[in-house]
PDB file of C-alpha atoms in Angstrom:
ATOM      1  CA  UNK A1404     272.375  49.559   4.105  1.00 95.00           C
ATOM      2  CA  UNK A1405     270.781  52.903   5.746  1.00 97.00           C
ATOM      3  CA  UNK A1406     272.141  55.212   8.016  1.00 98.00           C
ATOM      4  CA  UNK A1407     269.514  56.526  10.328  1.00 98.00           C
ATOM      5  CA  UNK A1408     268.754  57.885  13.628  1.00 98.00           C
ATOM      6  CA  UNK A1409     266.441  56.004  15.995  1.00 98.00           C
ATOM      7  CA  UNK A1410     263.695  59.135  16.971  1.00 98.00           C
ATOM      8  CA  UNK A1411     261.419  56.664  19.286  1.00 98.00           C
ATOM      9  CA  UNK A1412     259.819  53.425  19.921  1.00 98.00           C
ATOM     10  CA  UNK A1413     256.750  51.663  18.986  1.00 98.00           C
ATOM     11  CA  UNK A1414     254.569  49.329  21.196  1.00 98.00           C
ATOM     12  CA  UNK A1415     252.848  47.017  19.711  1.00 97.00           C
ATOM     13  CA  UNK A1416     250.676  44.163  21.785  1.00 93.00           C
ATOM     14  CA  UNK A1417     249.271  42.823  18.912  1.00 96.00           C
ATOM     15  CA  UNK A1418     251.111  41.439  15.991  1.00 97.00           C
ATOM     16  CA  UNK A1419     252.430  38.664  13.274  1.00 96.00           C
ATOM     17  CA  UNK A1420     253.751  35.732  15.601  1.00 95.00           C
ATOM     18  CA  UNK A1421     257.137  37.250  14.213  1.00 96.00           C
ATOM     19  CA  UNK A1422     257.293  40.392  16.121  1.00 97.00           C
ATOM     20  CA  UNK A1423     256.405  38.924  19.190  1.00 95.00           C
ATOM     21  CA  UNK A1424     259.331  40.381  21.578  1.00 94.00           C
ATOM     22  CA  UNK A1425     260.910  41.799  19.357  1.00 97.00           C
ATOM     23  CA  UNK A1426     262.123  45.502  19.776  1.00 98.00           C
ATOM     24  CA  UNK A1427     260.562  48.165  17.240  1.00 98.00           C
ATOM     25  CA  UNK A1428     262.528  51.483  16.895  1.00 98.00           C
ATOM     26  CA  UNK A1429     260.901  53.904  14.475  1.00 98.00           C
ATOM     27  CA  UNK A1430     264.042  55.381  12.929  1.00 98.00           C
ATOM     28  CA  UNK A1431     264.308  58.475  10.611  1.00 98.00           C
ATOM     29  CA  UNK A1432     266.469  58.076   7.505  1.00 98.00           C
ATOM     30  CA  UNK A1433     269.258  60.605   7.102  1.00 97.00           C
ATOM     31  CA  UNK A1434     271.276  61.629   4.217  1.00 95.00           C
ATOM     32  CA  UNK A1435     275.001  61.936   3.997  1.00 91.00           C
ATOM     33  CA  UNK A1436     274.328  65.279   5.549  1.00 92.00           C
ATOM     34  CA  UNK A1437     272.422  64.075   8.441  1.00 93.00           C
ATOM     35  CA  UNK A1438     269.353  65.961   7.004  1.00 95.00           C
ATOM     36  CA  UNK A1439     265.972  63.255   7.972  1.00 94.00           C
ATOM     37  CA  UNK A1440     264.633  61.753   4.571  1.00 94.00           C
ATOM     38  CA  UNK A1441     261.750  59.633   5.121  1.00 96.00           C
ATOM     39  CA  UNK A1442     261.558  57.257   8.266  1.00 98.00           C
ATOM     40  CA  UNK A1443     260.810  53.111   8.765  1.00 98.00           C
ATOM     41  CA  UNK A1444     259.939  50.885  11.983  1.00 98.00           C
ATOM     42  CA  UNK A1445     262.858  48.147  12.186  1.00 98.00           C
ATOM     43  CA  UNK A1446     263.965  45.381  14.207  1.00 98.00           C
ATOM     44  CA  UNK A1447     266.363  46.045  16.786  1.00 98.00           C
ATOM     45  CA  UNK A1448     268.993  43.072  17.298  1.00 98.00           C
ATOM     46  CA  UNK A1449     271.682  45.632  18.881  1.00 98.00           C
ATOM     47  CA  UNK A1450     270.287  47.620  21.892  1.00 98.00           C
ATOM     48  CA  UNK A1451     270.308  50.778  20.352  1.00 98.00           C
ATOM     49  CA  UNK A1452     269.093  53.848  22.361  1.00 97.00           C
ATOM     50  CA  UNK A1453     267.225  56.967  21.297  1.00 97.00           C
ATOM     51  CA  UNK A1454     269.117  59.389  19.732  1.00 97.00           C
ATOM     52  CA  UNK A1455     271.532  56.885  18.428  1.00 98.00           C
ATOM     53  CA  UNK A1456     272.680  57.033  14.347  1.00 98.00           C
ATOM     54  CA  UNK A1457     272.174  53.488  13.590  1.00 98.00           C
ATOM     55  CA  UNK A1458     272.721  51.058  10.244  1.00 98.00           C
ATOM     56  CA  UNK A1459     269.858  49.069   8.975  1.00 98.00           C
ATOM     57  CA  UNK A1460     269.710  46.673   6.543  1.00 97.00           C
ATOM     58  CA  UNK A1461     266.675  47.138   4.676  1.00 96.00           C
ATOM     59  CA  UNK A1462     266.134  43.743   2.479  1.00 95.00           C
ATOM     60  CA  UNK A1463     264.326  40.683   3.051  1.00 95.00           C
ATOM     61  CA  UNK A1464     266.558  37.694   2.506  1.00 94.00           C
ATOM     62  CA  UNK A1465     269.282  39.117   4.489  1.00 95.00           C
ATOM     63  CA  UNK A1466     266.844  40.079   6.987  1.00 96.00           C
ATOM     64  CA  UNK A1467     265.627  36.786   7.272  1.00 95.00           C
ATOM     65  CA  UNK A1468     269.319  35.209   7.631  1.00 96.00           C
ATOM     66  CA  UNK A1469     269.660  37.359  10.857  1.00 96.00           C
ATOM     67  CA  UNK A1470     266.943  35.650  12.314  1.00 96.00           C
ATOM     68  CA  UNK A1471     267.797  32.398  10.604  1.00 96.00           C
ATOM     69  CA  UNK A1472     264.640  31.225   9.349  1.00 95.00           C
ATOM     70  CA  UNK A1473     263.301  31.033   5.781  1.00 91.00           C
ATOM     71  CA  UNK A1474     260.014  32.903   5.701  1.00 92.00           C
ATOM     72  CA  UNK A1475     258.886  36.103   7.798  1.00 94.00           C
ATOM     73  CA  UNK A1476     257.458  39.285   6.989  1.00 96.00           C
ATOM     74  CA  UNK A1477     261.013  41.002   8.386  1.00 97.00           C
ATOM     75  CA  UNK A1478     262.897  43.499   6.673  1.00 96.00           C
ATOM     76  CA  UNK A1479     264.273  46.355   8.382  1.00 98.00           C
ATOM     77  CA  UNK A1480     266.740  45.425  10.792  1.00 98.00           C
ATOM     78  CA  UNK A1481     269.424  47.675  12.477  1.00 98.00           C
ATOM     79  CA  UNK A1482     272.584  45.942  12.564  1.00 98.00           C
ATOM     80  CA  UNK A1483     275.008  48.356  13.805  1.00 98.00           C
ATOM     81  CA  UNK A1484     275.535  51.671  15.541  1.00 98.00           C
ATOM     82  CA  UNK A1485     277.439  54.062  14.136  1.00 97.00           C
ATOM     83  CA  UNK A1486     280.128  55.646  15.805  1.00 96.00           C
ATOM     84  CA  UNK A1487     281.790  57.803  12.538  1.00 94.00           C
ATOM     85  CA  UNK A1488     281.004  58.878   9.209  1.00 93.00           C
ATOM     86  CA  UNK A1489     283.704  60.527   7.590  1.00 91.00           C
TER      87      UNK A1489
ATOM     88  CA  UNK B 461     257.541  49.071   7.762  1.00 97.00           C
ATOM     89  CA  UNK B 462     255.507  51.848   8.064  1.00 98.00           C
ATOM     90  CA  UNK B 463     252.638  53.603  10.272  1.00 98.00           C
ATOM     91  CA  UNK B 464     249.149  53.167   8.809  1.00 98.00           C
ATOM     92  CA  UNK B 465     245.081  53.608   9.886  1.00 98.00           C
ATOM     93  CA  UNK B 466     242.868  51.141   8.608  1.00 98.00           C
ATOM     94  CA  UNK B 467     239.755  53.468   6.751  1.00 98.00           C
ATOM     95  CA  UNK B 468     237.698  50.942   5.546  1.00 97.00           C
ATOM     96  CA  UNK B 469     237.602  47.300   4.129  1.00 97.00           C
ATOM     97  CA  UNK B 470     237.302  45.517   0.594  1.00 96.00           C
ATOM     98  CA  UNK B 471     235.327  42.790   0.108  1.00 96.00           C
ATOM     99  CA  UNK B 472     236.369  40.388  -2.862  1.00 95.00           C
ATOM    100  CA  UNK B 473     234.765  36.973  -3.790  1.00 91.00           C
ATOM    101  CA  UNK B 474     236.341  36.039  -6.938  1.00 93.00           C
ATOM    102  CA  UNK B 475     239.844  36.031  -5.920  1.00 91.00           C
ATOM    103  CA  UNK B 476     242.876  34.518  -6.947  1.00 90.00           C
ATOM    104  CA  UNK B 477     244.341  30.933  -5.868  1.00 87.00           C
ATOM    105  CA  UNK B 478     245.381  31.257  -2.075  1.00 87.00           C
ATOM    106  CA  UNK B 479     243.832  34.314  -1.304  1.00 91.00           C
ATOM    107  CA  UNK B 480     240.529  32.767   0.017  1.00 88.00           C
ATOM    108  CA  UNK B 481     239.951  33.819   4.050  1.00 88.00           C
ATOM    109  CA  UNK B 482     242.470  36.605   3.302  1.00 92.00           C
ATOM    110  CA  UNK B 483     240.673  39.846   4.796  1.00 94.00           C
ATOM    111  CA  UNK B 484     241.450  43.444   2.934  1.00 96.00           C
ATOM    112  CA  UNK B 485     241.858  46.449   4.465  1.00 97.00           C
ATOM    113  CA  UNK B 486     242.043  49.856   3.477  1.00 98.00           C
ATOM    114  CA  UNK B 487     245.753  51.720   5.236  1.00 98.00           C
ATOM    115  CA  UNK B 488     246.090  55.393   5.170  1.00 98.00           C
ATOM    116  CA  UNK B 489     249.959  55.601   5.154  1.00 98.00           C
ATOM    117  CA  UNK B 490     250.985  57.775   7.873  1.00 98.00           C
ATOM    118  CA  UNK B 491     253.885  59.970   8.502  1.00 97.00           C
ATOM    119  CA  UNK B 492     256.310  59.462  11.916  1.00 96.00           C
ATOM    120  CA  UNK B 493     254.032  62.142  13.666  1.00 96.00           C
ATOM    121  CA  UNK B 494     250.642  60.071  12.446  1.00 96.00           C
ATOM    122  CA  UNK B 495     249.731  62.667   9.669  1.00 97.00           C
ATOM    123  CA  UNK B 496     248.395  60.974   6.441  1.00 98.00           C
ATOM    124  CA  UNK B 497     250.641  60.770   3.637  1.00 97.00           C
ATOM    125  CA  UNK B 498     250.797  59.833   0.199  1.00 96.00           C
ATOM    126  CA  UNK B 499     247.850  57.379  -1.409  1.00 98.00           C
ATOM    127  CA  UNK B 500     245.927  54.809   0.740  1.00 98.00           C
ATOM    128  CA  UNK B 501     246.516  51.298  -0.044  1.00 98.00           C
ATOM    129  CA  UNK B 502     244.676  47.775   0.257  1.00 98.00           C
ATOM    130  CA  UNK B 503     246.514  45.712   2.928  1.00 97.00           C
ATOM    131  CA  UNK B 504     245.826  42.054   3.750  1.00 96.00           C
ATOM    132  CA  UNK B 505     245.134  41.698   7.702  1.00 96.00           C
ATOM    133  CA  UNK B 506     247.729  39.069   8.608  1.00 95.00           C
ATOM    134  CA  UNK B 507     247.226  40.238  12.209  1.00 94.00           C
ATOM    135  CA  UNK B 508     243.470  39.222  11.499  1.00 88.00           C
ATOM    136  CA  UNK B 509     242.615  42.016  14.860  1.00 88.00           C
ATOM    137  CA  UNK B 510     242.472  45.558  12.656  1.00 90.00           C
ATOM    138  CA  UNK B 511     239.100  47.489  12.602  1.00 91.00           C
ATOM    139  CA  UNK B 512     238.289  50.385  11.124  1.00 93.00           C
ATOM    140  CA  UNK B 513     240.396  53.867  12.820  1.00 96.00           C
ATOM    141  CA  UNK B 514     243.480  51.492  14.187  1.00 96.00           C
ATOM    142  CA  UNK B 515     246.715  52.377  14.280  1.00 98.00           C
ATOM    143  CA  UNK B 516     248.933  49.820  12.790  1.00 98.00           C
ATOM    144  CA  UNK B 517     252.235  48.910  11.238  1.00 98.00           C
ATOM    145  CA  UNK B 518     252.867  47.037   7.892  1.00 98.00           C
ATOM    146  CA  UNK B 519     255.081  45.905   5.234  1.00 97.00           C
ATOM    147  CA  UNK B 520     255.099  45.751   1.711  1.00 95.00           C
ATOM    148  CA  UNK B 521     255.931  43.842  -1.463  1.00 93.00           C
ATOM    149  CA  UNK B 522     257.242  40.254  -0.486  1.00 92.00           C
ATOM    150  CA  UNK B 523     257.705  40.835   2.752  1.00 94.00           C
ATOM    151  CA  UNK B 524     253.906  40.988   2.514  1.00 95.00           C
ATOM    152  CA  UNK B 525     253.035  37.816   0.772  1.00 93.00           C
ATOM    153  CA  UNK B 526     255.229  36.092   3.576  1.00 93.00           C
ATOM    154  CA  UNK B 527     253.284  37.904   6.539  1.00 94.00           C
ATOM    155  CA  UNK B 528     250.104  35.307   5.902  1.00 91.00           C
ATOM    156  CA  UNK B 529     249.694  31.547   6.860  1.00 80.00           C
ATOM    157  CA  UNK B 530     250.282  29.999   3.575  1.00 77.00           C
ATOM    158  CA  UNK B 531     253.710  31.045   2.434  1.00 71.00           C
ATOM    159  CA  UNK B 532     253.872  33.309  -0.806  1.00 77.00           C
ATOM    160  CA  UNK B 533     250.061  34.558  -0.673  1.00 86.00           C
ATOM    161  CA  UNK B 534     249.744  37.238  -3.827  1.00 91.00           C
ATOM    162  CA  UNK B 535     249.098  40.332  -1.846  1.00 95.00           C
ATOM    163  CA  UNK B 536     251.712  43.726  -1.986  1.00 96.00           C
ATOM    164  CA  UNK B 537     251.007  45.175   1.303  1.00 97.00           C
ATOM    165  CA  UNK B 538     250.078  43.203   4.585  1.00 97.00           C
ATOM    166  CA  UNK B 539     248.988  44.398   8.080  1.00 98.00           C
ATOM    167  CA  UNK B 540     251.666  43.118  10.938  1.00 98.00           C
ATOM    168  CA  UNK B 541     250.479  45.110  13.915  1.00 98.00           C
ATOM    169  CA  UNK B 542     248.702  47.472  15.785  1.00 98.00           C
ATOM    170  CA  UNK B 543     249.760  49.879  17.594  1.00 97.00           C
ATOM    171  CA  UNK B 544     250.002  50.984  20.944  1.00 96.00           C
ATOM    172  CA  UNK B 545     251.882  53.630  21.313  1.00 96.00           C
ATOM    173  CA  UNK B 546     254.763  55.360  19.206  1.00 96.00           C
ATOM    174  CA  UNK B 547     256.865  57.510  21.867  1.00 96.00           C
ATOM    175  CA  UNK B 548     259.328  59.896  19.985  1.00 96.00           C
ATOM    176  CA  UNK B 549     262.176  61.443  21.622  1.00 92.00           C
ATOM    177  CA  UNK B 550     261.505  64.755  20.026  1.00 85.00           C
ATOM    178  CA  UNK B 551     258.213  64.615  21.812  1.00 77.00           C
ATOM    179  CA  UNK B 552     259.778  64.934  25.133  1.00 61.00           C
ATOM    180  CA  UNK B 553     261.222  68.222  24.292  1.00 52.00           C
TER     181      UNK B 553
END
């Protein structure tokens, strides 16, 4: 998985039936030293807020096991928020 | 996914097997703050709403060729959304 921070969110009244109410945070990508390196658009499942270092999976079939079904266009999904790296 | 503008479109009659009534788009890949970056790309429009100058979202490689109505369409990249609005905390600053 990723560690990121989530910088913002991302509206989005049109889509794939898929995203349809789901929550889209567009997260920066950090390196072990926190420095930003590259960002994605994910899935929220776990209320994350603004601000917050978060842990996204970034693969399809596991992706698609979150949501339990078998075919989606879903990758990026945070999972967890981080409280520690050490 | 990623931030995109559709530029243009690419029209394609001989095609392969399942890719009949599948519309391609040209994506500018964007950057978090909507400045272009790296190469464009085609896209299929699985949101089937995209014209030329919108802000979208999309995914890529089989995450793509599961975005369209028939499952496992051979396309690498693949339209998902438009865009509203992106609001970035650094913004508000």
């Amino acid at each position: 998985m990723k560690i990121a921070r989530v910088a913002g969110t991302v509206v989005s009244p049109v889509s794939h039936p898929f995203f349809d109410g789901q929550r889209l945070l567009l997260c920066d990508l950090l390196d072990l030293d926190g420095a930003p390196n590259g960002y994605l658009i994910a899935v929220d499942v776990v209320d994350a807020g603004v601000g917050e270092r978060v842990l996204i999976c970034d693969e399809g079939s596991s992706a698609r096991q979150i949501f339990d079904i078998s075919t989606g266009p879903i990758r990026s999904v945070i999972v967890g928020i981080v409280d520690e790296i050490s | 996914m990623h931030l995109g503008r559709v530029i243009g479109t690419v029209v394609a009659t001989m095609k392969a097997d399942g890719l009949d009534g599948v519309k391609f788009l040209i994506v500018q890949p964007l950057d978090k703050h909507r400045q272009d970056t790296g190469a464009p790309v085609v896209a299929a429009d699985a949101v089937a709403m995209a014209g030329p100058g919108e802000l979208v979202y999309y995914v890529a490689s089989r995450e793509a060729a599961e975005a369209l109505a028939e499952r496992f369409v051979p396309v690498d990249h693949a339209i998902v959304g438009l865009v509203d609005s992106v609001t970035l905390a650094e913004d508000d600053r």
